[in-house]
Coordinates of C-alpha atoms and ligand atoms in Angstrom, one line a residue:
Chain A
M1 CA -109.1 131.8 21.5
N2 CA -108.7 133.1 18.0
V3 CA -105.7 131.9 16.3
T4 CA -104.1 134.3 13.9
R5 CA -103.7 132.5 10.5
G6 CA -100.0 131.9 9.8
F7 CA -98.6 133.8 13.0
T8 CA -96.1 131.8 15.0
G9 CA -94.3 134.5 16.9
R10 CA -90.7 134.4 18.0
A11 CA -89.0 131.5 19.9
R12 CA -90.8 131.0 23.0
V13 CA -88.8 131.7 26.2
D14 CA -89.6 130.1 29.4
N15 CA -89.2 133.1 31.6
P16 CA -91.2 133.0 34.8
G17 CA -90.2 136.5 35.3
L18 CA -92.2 137.8 32.4
P19 CA -95.8 138.8 33.2
P20 CA -98.6 137.6 30.5
G21 CA -98.5 139.5 27.5
Q22 CA -94.9 141.1 28.0
Y23 CA -91.8 140.6 26.1
D24 CA -88.1 141.3 27.1
A25 CA -87.0 144.5 25.7
G26 CA -83.2 143.4 26.2
D27 CA -81.0 146.5 26.1
D28 CA -83.5 148.7 24.8
W29 CA -85.2 151.2 27.2
P30 CA -88.1 152.8 25.4
V31 CA -89.3 156.4 26.6
L32 CA -93.1 156.9 26.4
S33 CA -93.7 160.1 28.3
A34 CA -96.5 162.4 26.9
E35 CA -94.8 165.6 27.7
V36 CA -91.6 167.6 26.8
T37 CA -88.8 166.3 28.8
P38 CA -88.1 169.1 31.4
E39 CA -84.7 170.7 32.1
L40 CA -84.6 170.1 35.8
A41 CA -81.3 170.5 37.7
P42 CA -80.8 168.7 40.9
A43 CA -80.7 172.1 42.7
D44 CA -84.2 173.0 41.5
W45 CA -85.5 169.6 42.3
T46 CA -87.7 169.2 45.3
F47 CA -89.9 166.5 46.7
R48 CA -93.0 166.9 49.1
L49 CA -95.3 164.8 51.0
D50 CA -98.4 166.4 52.4
G51 CA -102.3 165.7 52.3
L52 CA -103.3 163.4 55.4
V53 CA -100.1 163.3 57.3
E54 CA -99.2 164.7 60.6
R55 CA -96.3 167.0 59.5
P56 CA -96.2 167.8 55.8
R57 CA -92.5 168.4 54.5
T58 CA -90.6 169.3 51.5
W59 CA -87.0 167.8 50.9
D60 CA -84.4 169.4 48.5
W61 CA -81.8 167.4 46.8
E62 CA -79.2 167.4 49.5
Q63 CA -81.7 166.7 52.3
A64 CA -83.1 163.8 50.4
H65 CA -79.6 162.5 49.9
A66 CA -78.6 162.9 53.6
L67 CA -81.5 160.1 54.3
P68 CA -80.3 156.5 54.5
G69 CA -80.0 155.0 51.0
S70 CA -81.7 152.1 49.5
A71 CA -81.5 150.0 46.4
Y72 CA -83.8 148.1 44.0
E73 CA -82.5 145.3 42.0
G74 CA -84.9 143.7 39.6
D75 CA -87.4 144.0 36.8
I76 CA -89.6 146.7 35.5
H77 CA -92.8 146.2 33.4
C78 CA -94.2 148.8 30.9
V79 CA -98.0 148.8 30.0
T80 CA -96.9 149.0 26.2
S81 CA -95.7 145.3 26.6
W82 CA -92.1 145.6 27.2
S83 CA -90.2 144.4 30.4
K84 CA -86.7 145.0 31.3
F85 CA -84.8 142.6 33.5
G86 CA -82.0 143.2 36.3
M87 CA -82.3 146.8 36.7
R88 CA -80.4 148.5 39.5
F89 CA -81.9 151.7 40.8
G90 CA -80.6 153.7 43.8
G91 CA -82.2 156.1 46.0
V92 CA -84.3 156.1 49.3
S93 CA -87.0 154.0 50.3
L94 CA -90.4 155.8 50.3
D95 CA -90.9 154.2 53.8
T96 CA -88.1 156.6 55.1
F97 CA -89.9 159.7 53.8
L98 CA -93.3 158.6 55.1
E99 CA -91.8 158.0 58.7
V100 CA -91.1 161.5 58.8
V101 CA -94.4 162.8 57.7
R102 CA -96.4 160.4 59.7
P103 CA -99.4 159.4 57.6
H104 CA -103.0 159.7 59.2
E105 CA -104.9 156.4 59.9
S106 CA -107.6 157.6 57.3
A107 CA -105.0 157.9 54.5
T108 CA -105.7 155.1 52.0
H109 CA -104.4 156.4 48.7
A110 CA -102.0 158.7 47.2
V111 CA -101.6 161.1 44.0
A112 CA -98.0 161.3 42.8
Y113 CA -97.2 164.4 40.9
S114 CA -94.4 165.3 38.8
H115 CA -92.5 168.8 38.2
T116 CA -94.3 168.7 34.6
G117 CA -97.6 168.3 36.1
Y118 CA -98.0 164.6 35.3
T119 CA -99.9 162.6 37.9
T120 CA -100.7 159.1 38.9
N121 CA -102.9 157.4 41.6
L122 CA -101.7 154.6 44.0
P123 CA -103.0 152.8 46.9
L124 CA -100.8 153.7 50.0
A125 CA -100.4 149.8 50.6
D126 CA -98.5 149.8 47.1
L127 CA -96.2 152.7 48.4
T128 CA -95.2 151.2 51.8
G129 CA -93.4 147.9 53.1
G130 CA -90.1 148.5 51.1
R131 CA -91.9 148.3 47.6
A132 CA -91.5 152.0 46.5
W133 CA -88.5 154.3 46.4
I134 CA -87.5 157.8 45.2
A135 CA -84.8 156.8 42.8
W136 CA -81.9 159.0 41.4
E137 CA -79.4 156.4 40.1
C138 CA -79.8 153.7 37.5
D139 CA -77.2 151.1 37.1
G140 CA -74.7 153.1 39.0
R141 CA -75.1 156.4 37.0
P142 CA -77.4 159.4 37.5
L143 CA -80.8 158.7 36.1
A144 CA -81.0 160.3 32.8
P145 CA -83.7 163.0 32.1
E146 CA -85.8 161.2 29.6
H147 CA -86.0 158.4 32.1
G148 CA -87.1 160.7 34.7
G149 CA -84.0 162.3 36.1
P150 CA -83.0 164.0 38.4
A151 CA -85.3 161.7 40.4
R152 CA -88.5 159.4 39.9
L153 CA -90.7 157.6 41.8
L154 CA -90.2 153.8 41.5
V155 CA -92.9 151.3 42.2
P156 CA -91.7 148.3 40.2
H157 CA -94.4 145.7 41.2
L158 CA -96.9 147.9 39.2
Y159 CA -96.9 148.9 35.4
F160 CA -94.2 151.6 35.0
W161 CA -96.5 154.5 34.4
K162 CA -97.1 154.5 38.2
S163 CA -93.5 155.3 38.6
A164 CA -93.9 159.1 37.9
K165 CA -90.9 160.8 36.4
W166 CA -89.5 164.1 37.5
I167 CA -91.3 163.5 40.8
A168 CA -92.4 166.5 42.7
G169 CA -94.4 165.0 45.6
L170 CA -97.2 162.9 46.9
T171 CA -100.6 164.0 48.5
L172 CA -102.0 161.4 50.7
L173 CA -105.8 161.1 50.4
D174 CA -108.7 159.1 52.0
H175 CA -109.9 158.0 48.5
D176 CA -108.7 157.1 45.0
E177 CA -108.4 159.9 42.6
P178 CA -107.4 159.0 39.0
G179 CA -104.1 160.5 37.5
F180 CA -103.2 161.4 34.0
W181 CA -103.4 157.9 32.3
E182 CA -106.1 156.7 34.6
Q183 CA -108.1 159.4 33.4
N184 CA -107.3 158.3 29.7
G185 CA -108.6 154.9 30.3
Y186 CA -105.9 153.1 32.0
H187 CA -106.4 150.8 35.0
A188 CA -106.6 152.3 38.5
R189 CA -103.9 149.8 40.0
G190 CA -101.8 148.4 37.1
N191 CA -100.7 145.2 38.4
P192 CA -98.7 143.5 35.5
W193 CA -99.3 139.9 36.8
Q194 CA -103.0 140.5 36.6
E195 CA -102.6 142.4 33.4
Q196 CA -104.4 145.3 34.6
R197 CA -103.6 147.5 31.8
Y198 CA -107.0 149.3 30.9
S199 CA -110.0 150.1 33.1
G200 CA -112.2 147.2 33.2
D201 CA -109.3 144.6 32.9
Chain S
M1 CA -120.2 157.6 16.4
T2 CA -119.6 158.6 19.8
E3 CA -117.9 161.9 19.1
Q4 CA -120.5 163.9 21.1
L5 CA -120.1 161.6 24.0
T6 CA -116.3 161.7 23.9
Q7 CA -115.9 165.2 23.4
R8 CA -116.8 166.2 27.0
S9 CA -113.7 167.7 28.5
T10 CA -112.0 165.4 31.0
S11 CA -113.1 166.2 34.4
T12 CA -110.1 166.5 36.8
G13 CA -110.2 165.8 40.4
F14 CA -106.8 166.2 42.0
T15 CA -104.9 169.3 40.7
P16 CA -101.2 169.2 41.4
P17 CA -99.3 172.3 42.4
T18 CA -97.1 172.0 39.6
R19 CA -98.0 173.0 36.0
F20 CA -100.3 170.5 34.4
A21 CA -98.2 170.0 31.1
V22 CA -100.5 167.8 29.2
P23 CA -104.0 167.7 30.3
G24 CA -106.2 165.0 28.4
R25 CA -108.2 166.5 25.3
I26 CA -111.2 164.2 25.6
A27 CA -112.7 161.5 28.1
V28 CA -112.3 158.0 26.8
S29 CA -114.6 155.2 26.8
N30 CA -113.6 152.6 29.4
R31 CA -115.9 150.0 27.6
A32 CA -114.0 150.5 24.3
A33 CA -110.6 150.2 26.1
S34 CA -111.4 146.9 27.8
V35 CA -113.2 144.9 25.1
W36 CA -111.4 142.8 22.5
Q37 CA -112.9 143.0 19.1
T38 CA -112.4 141.1 15.9
A39 CA -111.2 143.0 13.0
T40 CA -111.2 141.6 9.3
L41 CA -108.5 142.7 6.9
T42 CA -110.2 144.0 3.8
E43 CA -107.6 145.7 1.9
I44 CA -103.6 146.2 2.0
R45 CA -102.2 149.2 0.1
R46 CA -98.5 149.7 -0.2
E47 CA -97.4 153.3 0.9
T48 CA -93.6 153.1 0.6
P49 CA -91.0 150.2 0.2
H50 CA -91.2 149.8 4.0
A51 CA -94.7 150.8 5.0
A52 CA -98.2 149.7 4.1
T53 CA -101.6 150.6 5.0
F54 CA -104.0 147.8 6.4
R55 CA -107.7 148.4 6.2
F56 CA -110.0 146.5 8.7
A57 CA -113.8 146.0 9.0
V58 CA -114.6 146.5 12.5
P59 CA -118.5 146.0 12.9
D60 CA -118.7 147.3 16.4
W61 CA -116.0 150.2 16.3
E62 CA -117.4 152.9 18.6
G63 CA -115.5 155.6 16.6
H64 CA -112.5 157.5 17.4
L65 CA -110.9 161.0 17.2
P66 CA -107.8 161.7 15.1
G67 CA -104.7 161.0 17.2
Q68 CA -106.0 158.0 19.0
H69 CA -104.5 154.6 19.1
L70 CA -105.5 151.1 19.7
M71 CA -103.9 147.9 20.8
L72 CA -103.6 145.0 18.5
R73 CA -103.0 141.3 19.3
L74 CA -102.0 138.3 17.4
T75 CA -102.4 134.8 18.8
A76 CA -100.4 131.6 17.8
Q77 CA -101.6 128.2 17.7
D78 CA -100.4 127.3 21.1
G79 CA -101.9 130.5 22.8
Y80 CA -98.8 132.7 22.6
V81 CA -99.8 136.2 22.1
A82 CA -98.0 139.4 20.8
Q83 CA -99.6 142.9 21.4
R84 CA -98.5 146.0 20.1
H85 CA -99.8 149.7 20.0
Y86 CA -100.8 151.3 16.6
S87 CA -102.0 154.6 15.8
I88 CA -105.2 155.0 13.8
A89 CA -104.5 156.5 10.5
S90 CA -108.1 156.9 9.1
A91 CA -110.3 159.8 9.7
P92 CA -113.3 159.1 11.9
D93 CA -116.1 159.3 9.2
D94 CA -115.5 155.8 8.1
P95 CA -118.2 153.9 10.1
G96 CA -117.2 150.2 10.8
H97 CA -113.7 150.6 9.4
I98 CA -110.3 151.7 10.5
E99 CA -107.0 151.9 8.8
L100 CA -103.5 151.4 10.3
T101 CA -100.2 152.1 8.6
L102 CA -97.3 149.9 9.6
D103 CA -93.7 150.2 9.1
H104 CA -92.0 146.9 8.5
V105 CA -89.4 146.7 11.4
E106 CA -86.6 144.4 10.8
G107 CA -87.1 141.3 12.6
G108 CA -90.3 142.6 14.1
E109 CA -92.8 140.0 15.3
V110 CA -96.0 141.8 14.5
S111 CA -95.1 144.0 11.7
G112 CA -93.3 141.1 10.2
W113 CA -96.5 139.0 10.2
F114 CA -98.6 142.0 8.8
H115 CA -95.8 142.7 6.0
T116 CA -95.2 138.9 5.0
V117 CA -98.1 136.8 5.9
A118 CA -101.3 138.9 6.3
E119 CA -103.9 138.9 3.3
P120 CA -107.4 140.3 3.0
G121 CA -109.8 138.1 5.1
D122 CA -107.4 137.5 8.0
Q123 CA -108.6 138.3 11.3
V124 CA -106.7 140.0 14.4
A125 CA -107.9 141.1 17.8
L126 CA -107.9 144.8 18.8
R127 CA -109.2 147.0 21.5
G128 CA -109.6 150.8 21.6
P129 CA -109.6 153.6 20.9
L130 CA -107.2 154.2 23.6
S131 CA -105.7 157.5 25.0
G132 CA -107.4 160.9 25.0
F133 CA -104.6 163.3 25.5
F134 CA -103.1 163.1 21.8
A135 CA -106.7 163.3 20.2
W136 CA -107.7 166.2 18.1
P137 CA -111.2 166.9 18.1
G138 CA -110.7 169.6 15.2
D139 CA -111.6 172.5 17.7
R140 CA -108.1 174.2 17.8
P141 CA -105.4 175.4 15.5
A142 CA -103.0 172.4 15.1
L143 CA -99.3 172.2 14.6
L144 CA -98.4 168.8 13.4
V145 CA -94.7 167.5 13.6
G146 CA -93.8 163.9 12.7
A147 CA -91.2 161.8 11.4
G148 CA -91.3 158.3 9.7
S149 CA -94.3 156.3 10.7
G150 CA -94.8 159.1 13.5
V151 CA -96.9 160.8 10.6
V152 CA -99.7 158.2 11.0
P153 CA -101.9 159.6 13.9
L154 CA -101.2 163.1 12.3
M155 CA -102.4 162.0 8.9
S156 CA -105.8 161.1 10.7
M157 CA -106.1 164.7 11.7
V158 CA -105.1 166.1 8.3
R159 CA -107.8 163.8 6.7
H160 CA -110.5 164.8 9.3
H161 CA -109.7 168.4 8.7
R162 CA -110.1 167.9 4.8
A163 CA -113.1 165.6 5.1
R164 CA -115.0 168.1 7.5
G165 CA -113.7 171.3 5.5
L166 CA -112.6 172.5 8.9
A167 CA -111.6 176.5 8.9
V168 CA -109.3 176.0 11.8
P169 CA -105.5 176.3 10.8
L170 CA -103.6 173.1 10.5
R171 CA -100.0 172.6 9.3
L172 CA -97.9 169.5 9.0
L173 CA -94.0 169.4 9.2
V174 CA -93.1 165.9 8.2
S175 CA -89.7 164.4 8.0
A176 CA -88.7 161.3 6.1
R177 CA -85.5 159.6 4.8
S178 CA -86.0 160.3 1.1
P179 CA -89.1 161.0 -1.1
E180 CA -89.8 157.4 -1.6
E181 CA -89.9 156.7 2.1
L182 CA -92.3 159.8 2.6
I183 CA -95.6 157.9 3.6
Y184 CA -98.8 159.4 2.2
A185 CA -96.8 161.7 -0.2
R186 CA -99.5 161.7 -2.8
E187 CA -102.2 163.0 -0.4
F188 CA -100.4 166.0 1.2
G189 CA -101.4 169.5 0.1
A190 CA -100.6 173.1 0.9
E191 CA -100.7 172.3 4.6
T192 CA -97.7 170.0 4.6
R193 CA -94.0 170.6 4.4
P194 CA -91.9 167.5 3.9
L195 CA -88.3 167.3 4.9
F196 CA -85.7 165.0 3.8
T197 CA -82.8 163.6 5.9
R198 CA -80.8 161.5 3.4
R199 CA -81.9 162.2 0.0
A200 CA -84.2 164.9 -1.5
P201 CA -85.6 165.9 -4.8
Q202 CA -83.5 168.0 -7.0
G203 CA -83.2 171.4 -5.5
V204 CA -84.4 170.6 -2.1
P205 CA -81.9 170.6 0.7
V206 CA -81.1 167.5 2.7
G207 CA -81.0 167.7 6.4
R208 CA -82.7 167.0 9.8
M209 CA -85.3 169.3 11.2
A210 CA -84.1 172.7 12.4
A211 CA -85.0 175.9 13.8
A212 CA -85.4 177.3 10.5
H213 CA -88.0 175.0 9.6
V214 CA -90.0 175.4 12.8
A215 CA -89.6 179.3 13.4
P216 CA -91.8 180.3 10.2
L217 CA -94.6 178.1 11.5
L218 CA -94.5 180.0 14.9
D219 CA -94.3 183.2 13.2
E220 CA -97.6 182.5 11.3
Q221 CA -99.5 181.2 14.4
P222 CA -103.1 181.9 14.6
P223 CA -104.6 184.2 17.4
G224 CA -104.6 182.0 20.7
G225 CA -101.7 179.9 19.3
W226 CA -101.1 176.4 18.2
E227 CA -101.7 173.2 19.8
A228 CA -98.6 171.2 19.0
Y229 CA -98.6 167.4 18.4
V230 CA -95.4 165.7 18.1
C231 CA -95.1 162.1 17.0
G232 CA -92.3 159.5 16.1
S233 CA -89.3 157.9 17.7
N234 CA -88.1 158.8 21.1
A235 CA -85.0 160.5 19.6
F236 CA -87.0 162.5 17.1
A237 CA -89.7 163.5 19.7
E238 CA -86.9 164.8 22.0
H239 CA -85.4 166.9 19.2
A240 CA -88.7 168.2 17.6
S241 CA -90.1 169.1 21.1
R242 CA -86.9 170.9 21.9
L243 CA -87.0 172.8 18.7
L244 CA -90.6 174.0 19.4
V245 CA -89.9 175.0 23.0
E246 CA -86.9 177.2 21.6
A247 CA -89.1 178.7 19.0
G248 CA -91.6 179.8 21.7
Q249 CA -94.3 177.1 21.7
P250 CA -95.5 176.7 25.5
V251 CA -94.4 173.4 27.0
D252 CA -98.0 173.0 28.3
R253 CA -99.2 173.0 24.7
I254 CA -97.0 170.4 23.3
R255 CA -98.3 166.7 23.1
I256 CA -95.9 163.9 22.5
E257 CA -96.7 160.5 21.3
R258 CA -93.6 158.5 21.4
F259 CA -93.4 155.1 19.4
G260 CA -91.0 153.9 22.2
Ligands
LIG301 C1 -98.8 154.6 21.0 C2 -98.0 153.9 19.9 C3 -98.5 154.1 18.6 C4 -97.6 153.4 17.7 N1 -98.2 153.5 16.3 C5 -97.6 153.1 15.2 C6 -97.9 153.1 13.8 O1 -98.8 153.8 13.7 N2 -97.3 152.3 13.1 C7 -96.1 151.8 13.1 O2 -95.5 151.2 12.4 N3 -95.7 151.6 14.6 C8 -96.4 152.0 15.6 N4 -95.9 152.1 16.9 C9 -94.9 151.0 17.1 C10 -95.4 149.6 17.2 O3 -96.0 149.6 18.4 C11 -94.4 148.5 17.3 O4 -93.3 148.6 18.2 C12 -93.7 148.2 16.2 O5 -94.6 147.7 15.1 C13 -92.5 147.1 16.1 O6 -93.4 146.0 16.5 P1 -92.8 144.3 16.0 O7 -93.6 143.4 16.7 O8 -92.9 144.5 14.6 O9 -91.2 144.5 16.4 P2 -90.8 143.8 17.8 O10 -90.9 142.2 17.6 O11 -91.2 144.4 18.7 O12 -89.2 144.2 17.5 C14 -88.8 145.6 17.4 C15 -87.2 145.5 17.4 O13 -86.7 144.9 18.7 C16 -86.1 143.7 18.2 N5 -86.6 142.6 19.3 C17 -87.5 143.0 20.3 N6 -87.7 141.9 21.1 C18 -87.0 140.9 20.7 C19 -86.6 139.6 20.9 N7 -87.3 139.0 22.0 N8 -85.7 138.9 20.3 C20 -85.0 139.6 19.3 N9 -85.4 140.8 18.9 C21 -86.2 141.4 19.5 C22 -86.5 143.3 16.9 O14 -85.5 142.6 16.2 C23 -86.7 144.8 16.3 O15 -85.5 145.3 15.9 C24 -96.6 152.5 17.8 C25 -96.2 152.5 19.3 C26 -96.9 153.2 20.3 C27 -96.3 153.0 21.6

């Protein structure tokens, strides 16, 4: 450990909810997307599941909203070091969508892609079991465009670049295929508790 | 210098049916991204009342392309660490050295240490260069739009353009509160148009960036068009990128680096 001369840092908070190297951003919600925020109306939003599934399918806004709702209450962690506590997201569990399309046994990974063309890869195991959502509400309000509205993928147990904004679909694959940040040096999985920020961590 | 190595175009596997808005410009070195290196501060130069440039010796620096950033880490006696991203301000042709320019953020943990404690000889840890999508290898005409410390990665591009005597067109539109707050003011040349949002020199209007500033740049775009690079706070990035889209710049040729 190389101590930085004269650096004390702010008062330590004993916060077991804070993964290593992260800080609590409080009321701030930084935005870090690399592309122009799209003007995407709910009426133009669609969500598709395809690839290694039995019955590929596309939902529009109303069809997706007709599915049983599900909420996530908890924390989110961005690779740029901020975390936010006590967020409330509303939408539909990804399990509910997956039950409809029925993934093949051979499906092990997925690439999530946005209406902008942004991509990110995830193991299928991180998207099932009540750990991933398609979210369109945050703290009781429609999700703002700069935060991915009308709807984003939400996978809060991984760094937040995995939670693709303006989600357009997921393609299920039998192998891992790096997405946008993953091709730019970021970690394939991105578990904040293991500090998997960059490839090689 | 690994420029030859890193200038390979990024190989893409999965191609989404949606438009790929921001393909990476270069492939990045996974090794550079994962190894912490020790950087020794060699010089501090004041730029404005709130910003200063910090020059470091980093003996094993692999080299970078203009526009890339790095992650910097400070460690306290008890093991507590603070890490933040900073854009690289210097041009690539400076082996073993890099320069960062930091705004002094009110109450800022890391920028506060740099502005009130740091002296030449101090050592910090960093890893990088990171991220290939905002990199500019100097190949395509570049329209650079920044505000505040958002000018930092854009300045690396301007410096590279100059150092190499590149013929490819490059323009910089930069917004600052006042002439005193304009980072790198002495270094700008004919490629740059500064705008002032609070106070301007005599005869120069005050105001935020508007369509009238952006339109002339799109009118004079070179054959094949501009590659646009926008950098600054999220509020500025949203505003400037919207102006560019309204002026006719294709969305898939706008790259945005938001400082959060
Ligand atoms: C890709 C990228 C490139 C960047 N490049 C540059 C660059 O070239 N130059 C540059 O100057 N900046 C750059 N930044 C911003 C930089 O990373 C830091 O965010 C910035 O320096 C502030 O860090 P800090 O530690 O000084 O402030 P922080 O301590 O993070 O504080 C920021 C603000 O939040 C408040 N705050 C945050 N946490 C707490 C807390 N726990 N308690 C109380 N208050 C809190 C502070 O009071 C302050 O107002 C870049 C960011 C990104 C993402």
